[in-house]
Coordinates of C-alpha atoms in Angstrom, one line a residue:
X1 CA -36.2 -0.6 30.2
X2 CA -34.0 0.0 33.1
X3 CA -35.2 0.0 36.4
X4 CA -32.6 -0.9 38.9
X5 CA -29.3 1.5 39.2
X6 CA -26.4 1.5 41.9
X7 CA -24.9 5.1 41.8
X8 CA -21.5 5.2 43.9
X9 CA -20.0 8.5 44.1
X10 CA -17.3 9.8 46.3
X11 CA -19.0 12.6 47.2
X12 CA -22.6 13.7 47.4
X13 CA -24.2 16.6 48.8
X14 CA -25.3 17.9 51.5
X15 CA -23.3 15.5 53.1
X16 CA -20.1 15.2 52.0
X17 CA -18.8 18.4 49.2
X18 CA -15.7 19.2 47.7
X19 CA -16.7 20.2 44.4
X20 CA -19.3 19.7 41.4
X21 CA -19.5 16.3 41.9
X22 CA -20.9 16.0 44.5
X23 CA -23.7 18.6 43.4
X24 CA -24.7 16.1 40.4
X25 CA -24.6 13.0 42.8
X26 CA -26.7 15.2 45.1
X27 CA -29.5 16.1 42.5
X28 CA -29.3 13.2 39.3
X29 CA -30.4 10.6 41.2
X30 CA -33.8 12.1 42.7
X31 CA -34.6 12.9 39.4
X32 CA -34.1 9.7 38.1
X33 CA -36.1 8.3 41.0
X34 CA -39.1 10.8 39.6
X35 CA -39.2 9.2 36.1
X36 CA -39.2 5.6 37.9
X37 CA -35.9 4.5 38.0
X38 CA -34.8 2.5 41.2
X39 CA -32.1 4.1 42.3
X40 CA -29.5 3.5 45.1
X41 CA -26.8 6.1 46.1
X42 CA -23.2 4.5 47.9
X43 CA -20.6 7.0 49.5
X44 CA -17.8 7.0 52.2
X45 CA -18.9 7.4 55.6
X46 CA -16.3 10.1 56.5
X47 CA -15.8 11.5 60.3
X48 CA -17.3 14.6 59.0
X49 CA -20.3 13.3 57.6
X50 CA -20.7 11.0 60.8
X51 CA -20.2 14.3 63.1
X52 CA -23.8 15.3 61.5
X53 CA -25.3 11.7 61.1
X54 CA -28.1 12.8 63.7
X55 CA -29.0 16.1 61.4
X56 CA -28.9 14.0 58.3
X57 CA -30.9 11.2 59.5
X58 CA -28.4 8.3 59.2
X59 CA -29.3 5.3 60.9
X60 CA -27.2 1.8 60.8
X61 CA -28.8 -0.4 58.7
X62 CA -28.7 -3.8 60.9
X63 CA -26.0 -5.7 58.6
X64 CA -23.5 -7.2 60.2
X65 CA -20.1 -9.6 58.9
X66 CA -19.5 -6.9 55.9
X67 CA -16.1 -7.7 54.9
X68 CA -13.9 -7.3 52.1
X69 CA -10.2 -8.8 51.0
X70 CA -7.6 -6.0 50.7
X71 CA -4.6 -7.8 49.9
X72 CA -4.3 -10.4 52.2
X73 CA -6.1 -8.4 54.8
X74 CA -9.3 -9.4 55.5
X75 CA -10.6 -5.3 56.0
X76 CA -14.2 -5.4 58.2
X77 CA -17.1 -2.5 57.1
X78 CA -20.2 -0.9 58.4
X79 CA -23.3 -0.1 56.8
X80 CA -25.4 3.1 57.6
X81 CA -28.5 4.5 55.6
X82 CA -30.3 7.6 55.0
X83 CA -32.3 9.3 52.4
X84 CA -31.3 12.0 49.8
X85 CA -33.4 15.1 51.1
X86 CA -36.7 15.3 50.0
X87 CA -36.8 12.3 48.3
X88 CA -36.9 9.0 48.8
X89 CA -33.9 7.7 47.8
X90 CA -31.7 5.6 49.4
X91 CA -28.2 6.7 50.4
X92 CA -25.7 3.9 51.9
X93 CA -22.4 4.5 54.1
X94 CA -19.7 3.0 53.7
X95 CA -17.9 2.7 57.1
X96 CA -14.7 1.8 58.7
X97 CA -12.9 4.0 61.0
X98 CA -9.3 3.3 60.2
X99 CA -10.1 4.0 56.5
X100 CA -12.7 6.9 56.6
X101 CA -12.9 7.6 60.1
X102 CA -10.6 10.5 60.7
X103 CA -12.0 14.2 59.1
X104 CA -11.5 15.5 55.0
X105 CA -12.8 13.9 51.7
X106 CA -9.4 14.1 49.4
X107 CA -7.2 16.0 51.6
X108 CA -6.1 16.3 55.0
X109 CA -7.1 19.1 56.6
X110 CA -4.1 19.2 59.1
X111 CA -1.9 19.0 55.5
X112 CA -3.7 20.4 53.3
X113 CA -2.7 17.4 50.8
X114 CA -3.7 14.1 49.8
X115 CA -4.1 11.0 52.1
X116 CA -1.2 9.2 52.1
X117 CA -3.4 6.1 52.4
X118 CA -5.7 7.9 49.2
X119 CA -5.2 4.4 47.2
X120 CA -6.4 2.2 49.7
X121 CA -9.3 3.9 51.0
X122 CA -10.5 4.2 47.2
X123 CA -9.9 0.6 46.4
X124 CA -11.9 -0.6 50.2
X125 CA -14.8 1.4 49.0
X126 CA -15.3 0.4 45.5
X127 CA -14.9 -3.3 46.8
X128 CA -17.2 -2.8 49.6
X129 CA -20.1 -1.4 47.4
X130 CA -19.6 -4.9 45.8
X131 CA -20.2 -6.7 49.2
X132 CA -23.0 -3.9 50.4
X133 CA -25.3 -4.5 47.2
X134 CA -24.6 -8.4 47.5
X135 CA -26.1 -8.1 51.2
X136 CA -28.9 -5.7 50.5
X137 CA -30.0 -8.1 48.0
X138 CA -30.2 -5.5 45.3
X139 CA -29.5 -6.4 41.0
X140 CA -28.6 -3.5 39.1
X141 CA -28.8 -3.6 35.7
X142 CA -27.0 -0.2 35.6
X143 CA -23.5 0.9 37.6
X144 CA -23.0 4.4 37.6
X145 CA -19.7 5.5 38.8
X146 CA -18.2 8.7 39.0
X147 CA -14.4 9.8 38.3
X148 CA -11.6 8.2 39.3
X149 CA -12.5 7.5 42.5
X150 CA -14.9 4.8 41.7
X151 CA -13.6 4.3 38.2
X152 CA -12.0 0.7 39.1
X153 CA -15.4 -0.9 39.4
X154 CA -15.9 -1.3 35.4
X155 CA -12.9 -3.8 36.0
X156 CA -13.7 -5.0 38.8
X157 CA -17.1 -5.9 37.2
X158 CA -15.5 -7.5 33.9
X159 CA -12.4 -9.2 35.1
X160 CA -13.0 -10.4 38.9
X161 CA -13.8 -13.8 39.4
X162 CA -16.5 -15.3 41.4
X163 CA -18.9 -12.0 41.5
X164 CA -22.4 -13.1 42.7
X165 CA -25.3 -13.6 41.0
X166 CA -26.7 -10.3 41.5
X167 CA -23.7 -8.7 39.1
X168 CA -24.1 -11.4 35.9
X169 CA -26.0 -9.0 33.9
X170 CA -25.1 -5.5 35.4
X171 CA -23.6 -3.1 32.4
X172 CA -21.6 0.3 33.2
X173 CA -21.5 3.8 32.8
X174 CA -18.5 5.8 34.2
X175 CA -19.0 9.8 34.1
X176 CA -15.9 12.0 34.2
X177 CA -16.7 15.6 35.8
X178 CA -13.4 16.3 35.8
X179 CA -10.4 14.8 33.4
X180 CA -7.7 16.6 35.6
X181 CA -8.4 14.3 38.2
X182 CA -7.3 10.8 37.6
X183 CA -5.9 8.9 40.2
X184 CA -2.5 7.8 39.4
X185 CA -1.0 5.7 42.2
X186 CA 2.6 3.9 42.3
X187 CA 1.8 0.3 40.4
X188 CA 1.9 -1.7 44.1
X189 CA -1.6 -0.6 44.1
X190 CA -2.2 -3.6 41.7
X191 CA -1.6 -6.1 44.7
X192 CA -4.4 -4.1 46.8
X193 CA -6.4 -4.4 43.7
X194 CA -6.4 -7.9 43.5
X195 CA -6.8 -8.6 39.7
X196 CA -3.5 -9.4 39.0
X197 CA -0.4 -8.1 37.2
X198 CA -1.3 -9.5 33.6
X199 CA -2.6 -6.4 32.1
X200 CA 0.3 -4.3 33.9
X201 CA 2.2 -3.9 30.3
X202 CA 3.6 -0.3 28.7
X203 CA 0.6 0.8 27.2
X204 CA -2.0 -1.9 29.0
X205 CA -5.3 -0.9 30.7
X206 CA -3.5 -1.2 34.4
X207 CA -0.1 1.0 33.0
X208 CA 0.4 4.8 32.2
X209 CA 3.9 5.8 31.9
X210 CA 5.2 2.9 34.7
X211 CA 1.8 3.9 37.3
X212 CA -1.5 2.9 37.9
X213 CA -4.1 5.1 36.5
X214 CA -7.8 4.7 37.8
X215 CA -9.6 7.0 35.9
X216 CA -8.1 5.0 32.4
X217 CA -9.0 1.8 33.7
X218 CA -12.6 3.0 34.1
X219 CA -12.6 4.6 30.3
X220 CA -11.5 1.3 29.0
X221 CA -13.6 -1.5 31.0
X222 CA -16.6 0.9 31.2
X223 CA -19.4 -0.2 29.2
X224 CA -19.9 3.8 28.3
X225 CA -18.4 6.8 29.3
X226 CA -19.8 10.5 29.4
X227 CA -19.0 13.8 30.2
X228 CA -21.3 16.4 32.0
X229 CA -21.6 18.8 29.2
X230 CA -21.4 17.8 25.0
X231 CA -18.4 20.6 24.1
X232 CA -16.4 19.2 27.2
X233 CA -16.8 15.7 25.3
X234 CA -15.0 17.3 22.1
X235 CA -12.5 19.0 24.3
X236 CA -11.0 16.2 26.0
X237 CA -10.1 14.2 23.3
X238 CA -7.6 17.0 22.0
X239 CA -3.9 17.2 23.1
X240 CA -4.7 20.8 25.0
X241 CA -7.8 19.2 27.5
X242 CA -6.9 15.9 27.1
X243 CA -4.5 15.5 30.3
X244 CA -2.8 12.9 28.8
X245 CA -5.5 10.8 28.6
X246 CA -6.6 12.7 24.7
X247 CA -5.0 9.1 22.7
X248 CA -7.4 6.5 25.1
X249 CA -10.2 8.7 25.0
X250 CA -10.1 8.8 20.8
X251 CA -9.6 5.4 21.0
X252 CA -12.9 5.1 22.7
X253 CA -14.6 7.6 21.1
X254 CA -17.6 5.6 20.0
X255 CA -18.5 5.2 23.6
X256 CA -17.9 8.7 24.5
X257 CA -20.9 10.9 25.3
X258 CA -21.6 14.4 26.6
X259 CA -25.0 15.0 28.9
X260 CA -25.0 18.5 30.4
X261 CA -25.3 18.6 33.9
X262 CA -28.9 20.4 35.6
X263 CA -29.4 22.7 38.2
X264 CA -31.4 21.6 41.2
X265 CA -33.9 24.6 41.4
X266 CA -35.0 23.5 44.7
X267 CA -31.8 25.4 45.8
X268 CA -30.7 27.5 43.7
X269 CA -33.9 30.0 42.6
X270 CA -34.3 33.6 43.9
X271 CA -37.8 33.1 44.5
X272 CA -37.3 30.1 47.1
X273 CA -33.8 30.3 48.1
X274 CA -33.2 28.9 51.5
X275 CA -30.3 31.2 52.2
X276 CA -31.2 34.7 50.9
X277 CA -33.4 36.7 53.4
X278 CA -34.8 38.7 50.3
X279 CA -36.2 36.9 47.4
X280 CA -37.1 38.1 44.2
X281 CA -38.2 37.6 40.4
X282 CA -38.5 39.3 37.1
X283 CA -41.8 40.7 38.4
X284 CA -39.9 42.8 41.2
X285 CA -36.1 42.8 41.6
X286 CA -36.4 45.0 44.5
X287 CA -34.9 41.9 46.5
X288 CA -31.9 41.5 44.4
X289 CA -31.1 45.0 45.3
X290 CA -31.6 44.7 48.9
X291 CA -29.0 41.6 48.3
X292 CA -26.5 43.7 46.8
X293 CA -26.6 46.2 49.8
X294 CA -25.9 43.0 51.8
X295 CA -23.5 41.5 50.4
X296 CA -21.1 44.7 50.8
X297 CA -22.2 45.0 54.1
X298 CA -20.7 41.4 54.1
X299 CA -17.5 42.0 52.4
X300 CA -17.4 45.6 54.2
X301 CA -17.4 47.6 50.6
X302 CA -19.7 50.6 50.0
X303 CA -23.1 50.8 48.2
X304 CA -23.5 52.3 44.8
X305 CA -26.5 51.3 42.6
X306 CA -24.9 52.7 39.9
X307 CA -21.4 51.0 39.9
X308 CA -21.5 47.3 39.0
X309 CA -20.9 44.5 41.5
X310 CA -18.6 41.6 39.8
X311 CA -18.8 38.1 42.1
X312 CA -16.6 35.3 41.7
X313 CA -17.1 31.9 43.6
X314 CA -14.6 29.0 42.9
X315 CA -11.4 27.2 43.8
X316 CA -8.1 29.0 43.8
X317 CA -6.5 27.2 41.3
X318 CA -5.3 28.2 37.3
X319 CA -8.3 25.8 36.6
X320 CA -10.5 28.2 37.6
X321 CA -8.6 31.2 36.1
X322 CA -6.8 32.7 39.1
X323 CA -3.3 33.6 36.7
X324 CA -5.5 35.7 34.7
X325 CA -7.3 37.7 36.9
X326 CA -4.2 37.7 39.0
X327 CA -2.2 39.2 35.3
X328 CA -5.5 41.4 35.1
X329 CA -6.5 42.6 38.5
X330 CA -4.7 46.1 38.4
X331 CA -6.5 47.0 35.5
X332 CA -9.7 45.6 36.3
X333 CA -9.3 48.0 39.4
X334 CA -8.9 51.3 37.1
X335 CA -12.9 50.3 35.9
X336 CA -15.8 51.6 37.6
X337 CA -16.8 48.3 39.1
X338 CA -16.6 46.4 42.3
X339 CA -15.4 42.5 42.9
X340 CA -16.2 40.4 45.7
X341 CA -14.2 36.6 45.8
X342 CA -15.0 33.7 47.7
X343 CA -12.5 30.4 47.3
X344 CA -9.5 29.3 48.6
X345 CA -7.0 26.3 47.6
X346 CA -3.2 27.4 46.3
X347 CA -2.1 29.6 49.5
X348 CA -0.2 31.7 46.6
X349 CA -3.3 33.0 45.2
X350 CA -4.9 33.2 48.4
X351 CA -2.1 35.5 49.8
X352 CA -1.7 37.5 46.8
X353 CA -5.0 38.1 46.2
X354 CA -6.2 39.2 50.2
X355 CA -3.1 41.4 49.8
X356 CA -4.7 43.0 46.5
X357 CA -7.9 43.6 48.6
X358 CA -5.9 45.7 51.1
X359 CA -4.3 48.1 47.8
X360 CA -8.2 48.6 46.6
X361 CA -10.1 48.6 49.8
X362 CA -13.0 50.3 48.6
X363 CA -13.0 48.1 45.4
X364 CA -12.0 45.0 45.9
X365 CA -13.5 42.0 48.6
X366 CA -11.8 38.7 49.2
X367 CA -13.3 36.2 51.8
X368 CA -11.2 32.4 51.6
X369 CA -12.7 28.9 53.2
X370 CA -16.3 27.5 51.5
X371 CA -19.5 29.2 52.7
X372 CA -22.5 27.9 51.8
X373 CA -24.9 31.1 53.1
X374 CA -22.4 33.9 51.5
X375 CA -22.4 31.8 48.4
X376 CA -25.8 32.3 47.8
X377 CA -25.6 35.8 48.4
X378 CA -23.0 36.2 45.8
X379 CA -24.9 34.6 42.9
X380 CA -28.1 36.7 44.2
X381 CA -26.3 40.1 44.9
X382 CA -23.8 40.3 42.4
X383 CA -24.6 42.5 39.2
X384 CA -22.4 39.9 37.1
X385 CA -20.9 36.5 38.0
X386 CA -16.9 36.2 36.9
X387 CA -15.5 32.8 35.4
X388 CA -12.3 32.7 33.6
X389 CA -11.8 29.1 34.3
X390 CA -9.0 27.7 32.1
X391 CA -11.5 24.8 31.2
X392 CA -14.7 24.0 32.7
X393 CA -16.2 20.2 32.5
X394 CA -19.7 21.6 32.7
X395 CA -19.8 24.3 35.4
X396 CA -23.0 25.3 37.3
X397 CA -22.7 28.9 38.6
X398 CA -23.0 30.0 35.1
X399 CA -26.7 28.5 35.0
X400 CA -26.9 29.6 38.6
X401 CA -26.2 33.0 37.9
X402 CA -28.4 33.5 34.9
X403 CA -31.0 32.2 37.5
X404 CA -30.5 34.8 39.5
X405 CA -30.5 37.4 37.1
X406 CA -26.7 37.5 37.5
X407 CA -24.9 37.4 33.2
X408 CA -21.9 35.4 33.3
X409 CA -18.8 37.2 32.2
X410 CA -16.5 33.9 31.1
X411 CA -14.1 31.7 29.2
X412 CA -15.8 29.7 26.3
X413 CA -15.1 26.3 27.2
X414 CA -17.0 23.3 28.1
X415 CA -20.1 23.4 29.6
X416 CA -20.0 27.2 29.3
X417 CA -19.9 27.0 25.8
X418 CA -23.0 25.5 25.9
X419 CA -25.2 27.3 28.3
X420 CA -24.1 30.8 27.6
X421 CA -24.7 33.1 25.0
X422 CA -22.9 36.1 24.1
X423 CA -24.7 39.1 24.0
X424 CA -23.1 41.0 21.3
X425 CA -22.8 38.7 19.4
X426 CA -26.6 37.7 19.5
X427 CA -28.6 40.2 21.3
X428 CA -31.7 38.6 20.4
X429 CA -30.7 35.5 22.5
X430 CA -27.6 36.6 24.6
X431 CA -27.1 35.8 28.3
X432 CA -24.1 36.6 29.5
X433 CA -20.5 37.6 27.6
X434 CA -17.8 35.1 26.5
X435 CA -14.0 35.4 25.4
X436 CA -12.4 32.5 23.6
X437 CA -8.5 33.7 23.7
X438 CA -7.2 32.4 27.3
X439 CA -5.6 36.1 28.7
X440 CA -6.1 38.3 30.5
X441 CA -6.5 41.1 27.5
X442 CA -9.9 38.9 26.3
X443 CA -10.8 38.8 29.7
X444 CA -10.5 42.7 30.0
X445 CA -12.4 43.6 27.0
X446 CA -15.5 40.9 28.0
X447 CA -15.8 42.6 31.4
X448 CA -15.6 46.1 29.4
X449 CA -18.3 45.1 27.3
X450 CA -20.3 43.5 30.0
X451 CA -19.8 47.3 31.9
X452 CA -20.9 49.0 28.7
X453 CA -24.1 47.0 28.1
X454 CA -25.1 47.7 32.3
X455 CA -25.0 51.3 31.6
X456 CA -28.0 50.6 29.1
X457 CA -30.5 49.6 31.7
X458 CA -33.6 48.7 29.0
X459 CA -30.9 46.3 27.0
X460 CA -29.1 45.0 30.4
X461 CA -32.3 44.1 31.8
X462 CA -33.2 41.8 29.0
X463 CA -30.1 40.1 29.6
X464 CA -30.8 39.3 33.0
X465 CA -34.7 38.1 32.3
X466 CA -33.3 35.8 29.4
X467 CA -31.0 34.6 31.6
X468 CA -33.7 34.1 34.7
X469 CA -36.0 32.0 31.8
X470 CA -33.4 29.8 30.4
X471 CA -34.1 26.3 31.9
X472 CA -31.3 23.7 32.8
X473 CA -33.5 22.1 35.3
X474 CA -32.7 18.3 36.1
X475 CA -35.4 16.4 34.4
X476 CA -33.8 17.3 31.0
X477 CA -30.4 15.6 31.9
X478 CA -32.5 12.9 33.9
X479 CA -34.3 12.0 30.7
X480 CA -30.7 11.8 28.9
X481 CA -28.9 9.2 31.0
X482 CA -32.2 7.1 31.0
X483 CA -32.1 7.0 27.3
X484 CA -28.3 6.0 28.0
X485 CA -28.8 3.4 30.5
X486 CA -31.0 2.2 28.1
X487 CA -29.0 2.2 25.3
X488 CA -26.0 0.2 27.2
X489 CA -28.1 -2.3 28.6
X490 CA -29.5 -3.2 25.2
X491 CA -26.3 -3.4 23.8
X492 CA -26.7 -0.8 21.4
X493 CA -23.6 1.3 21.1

């Protein structure tokens, strides 16, 4: 039975978030911790994160001489601790101040782009949580890593030499939230690595198409590999979501699983909601009505019970579905609806789409930038909750939104796929309503049957009170990556 886990994520909420990730690295292991696994959480200490170390509770954790080999630098680290919020969970920082030091996760905010130093900082901190659980004395039978951040540790774990005692038995697990993201650096990396140039070869673990890719490194060395939702699993091993990676994955499909990610109801639940002024259940939805009137109020639009309010949260990327809704917007406009964005990322969609909200003023909201607060209103005040996404790993503000009495109108991919259920198609069971053809015609004709079933109030309402029962709670997804854990440290793939 495992016990002992070291999870090491680049991001992890509520300190450090840039997308889903961080949400699951946030939530998994506290519910792991409550079915009595011994779990450890390792992230970057970024300058953001240490701006709020006194609100978080971060303390340093009295180690000192941390060091690890970076080429033939000898690169010196810090070691702070907290606890995941209401739990007990340890969280460990990762700190150096040339490295991590400076403000953004992934990107710099001056830039908007990537580190130019991305490679090295990611390298530093997967070899530092080596040094960190050698000094903190802890012996995982189980490393967790997620995406390609932390996706070189498998290797590290199977080809370095010298490893301490504490690693001789430790197996791995690397989750992919996202297969679009992969790390692919210029193959001088492999000198910062430190494990040589011998498996640098065309078509070799360390070489994709004359670079470096992390994220195939981790799928090969990697004990066992999963996905955050079972359809996602299927996906990615296809040409279309495979990102190039469709051939390796195959290749190691008998390691390939698919565990759907949870919601942390502690959060996200109209009844407790930490961010909503008015809460509400199926009892009374008064509240959720008082939330709609607010959230225009937010987005300056006007009130009308009767006309349906459509929210959208999410990046501004064709991932997410923007070049649809951008090919459908003018048409969605002619409906008797309202739609209220929050996101930002590519500065084309931004622009065109605040422009948009100046043609349809009365109509049409648009708010760029990440806010927590407004976020919450949209999943609570919203009528219906908009995801086109091109393909979706898992997603979670589909199982939000049915949370909040909120029926998804999306894209039937991924994780979607397998939390939502289309109304007409099953009215006994449906939560929400799907299109499978990736335009913005499909897209159309789910939002005019999502409109059609609203203006029946008796059917619309059982939507939204299927959708407030269905429950995607942690401890279901907990239970599944025990069994897992289990399963790979037995040797019984």
């Amino acid at each position: 039975m495992v016990k002992n886990v070291v999870f090491v994520a680049a991001e992890v909420f509520p300190f450090a978030k840039v997308g889903g990730l961080a949400d699951v690295a946030g939530a998994l292991p506290k519910a792991l911790y409550e079915l009595g696994v011994d779990i450890v959480v390792f992230m970057p200490y970024y300058g953001d994160v240490k701006k709020k170390a006194d609100d978080f509770g971060i303390s340093d954790a009295g180690i000192d001489g941390l060091k690890v080999k970076l080429n033939d630098k000898i690169e010196e680290f810090q070691l702070f601790q907290a606890k995941l919020p209401d739990s007990d969970v340890p969280i460990y920082f990762i700190a150096n101040e040339r490295l991590f030091g400076r403000e953004g996760v992934y990107l710099d905010p001056v830039t908007n782009k990537p580190f130019p130093d991305t490679a090295e900082r990611l390298v530093f901190f997967q070899k530092a949580v080596f040094e960190a659980v050698v000094a903190l004395g802890i012996n995982p039978q189980i490393l967790h890593v997620n995406d390609n951040h932390t996706a070189l540790m498998p290797a590290f774990l199977k080809l370095a030499n010298g490893l301490p005692p504490n690693w001789s038995r430790t197996k791995s697990l690397l989750t992919i939230h996202n297969l679009a993201y992969q790390g692919v650096f210029d193959k001088d990396v492999l000198d910062i690595i430190g494990l040589g140039w011998e498996l640098f070869y065309p078509t070799g673990p360390f070489e994709f198409y004359g670079k470096v890719n992390f994220l195939k490194v981790g799928i090969i060395f990697a004990d066992a590999v999963n996905t955050v939702s079972p359809t996602y699993k299927e996906e990615i091993q296809t040409p279309e979501f495979g990102e190039g990676l469709d051939g390796v994955l195959r290749e190691h499909a008998d390691k390939l699983f698919g565990i759907l990610n949870g919601v942390d109801y502690s959060v996200w639940d109209p009844r407790v909601d930490k961010f909503i002024p008015h809460h509400y259940w199926l009892d009374d939805l008064t509240g959720k009505t008082k939330m709609k009137k607010l959230l225009l109020k937010e987005y300056d639009l006007p009130y009308d019970a009767e006309r349906p309010l459509i929210g959208m949260i999410s990046r501004m990327t064709e991932q997410k579905g923007y070049d649809l809704l951008a090919d459908a917007i003018d048409e969605l406009m002619e409906l008797d609806l309202q739609l209220v964005i929050l996101g930002s990322g590519d500065p084309k969609y931004e622009k065109f789409f605040i422009e948009k909200s100046k043609a349809y003023p009365e109509k049409l909201g648009v708010k760029t930038g990440f806010h927590a607060e407004l976020a919450h209103y949209i999943e609570a005040g919203s009528d219906m909750f908009l995801m086109p996404s091109r393909f979706e790993p898992c997603g979670l503000n589909q199982m939000y939104s049915m949370r909040y009495g909120t029926p998804p109108i999306a894209h039937k991919v991924g994780g979607i796929a397998d939390t939502v259920v289309d109304a007409d198609e099953n009215p006994e069971l449906g939560t929400g309503f799907l299109f499978t053809r990736y335009d913005a015609d499909a897209l159309l004709k789910a939002v005019q049957r999502a409109l059609m079933a609203f203006r029946d109030r008796e059917r619309w309402l059982k939507i939204m009170q299927r959708g407030m029962k269905m429950d995607f709670s942690w401890e279901s997804s907990a239970r599944n990556y025990l069994k897992l854990y289990n399963e790979i440290y037995e040797g019984n793939l």
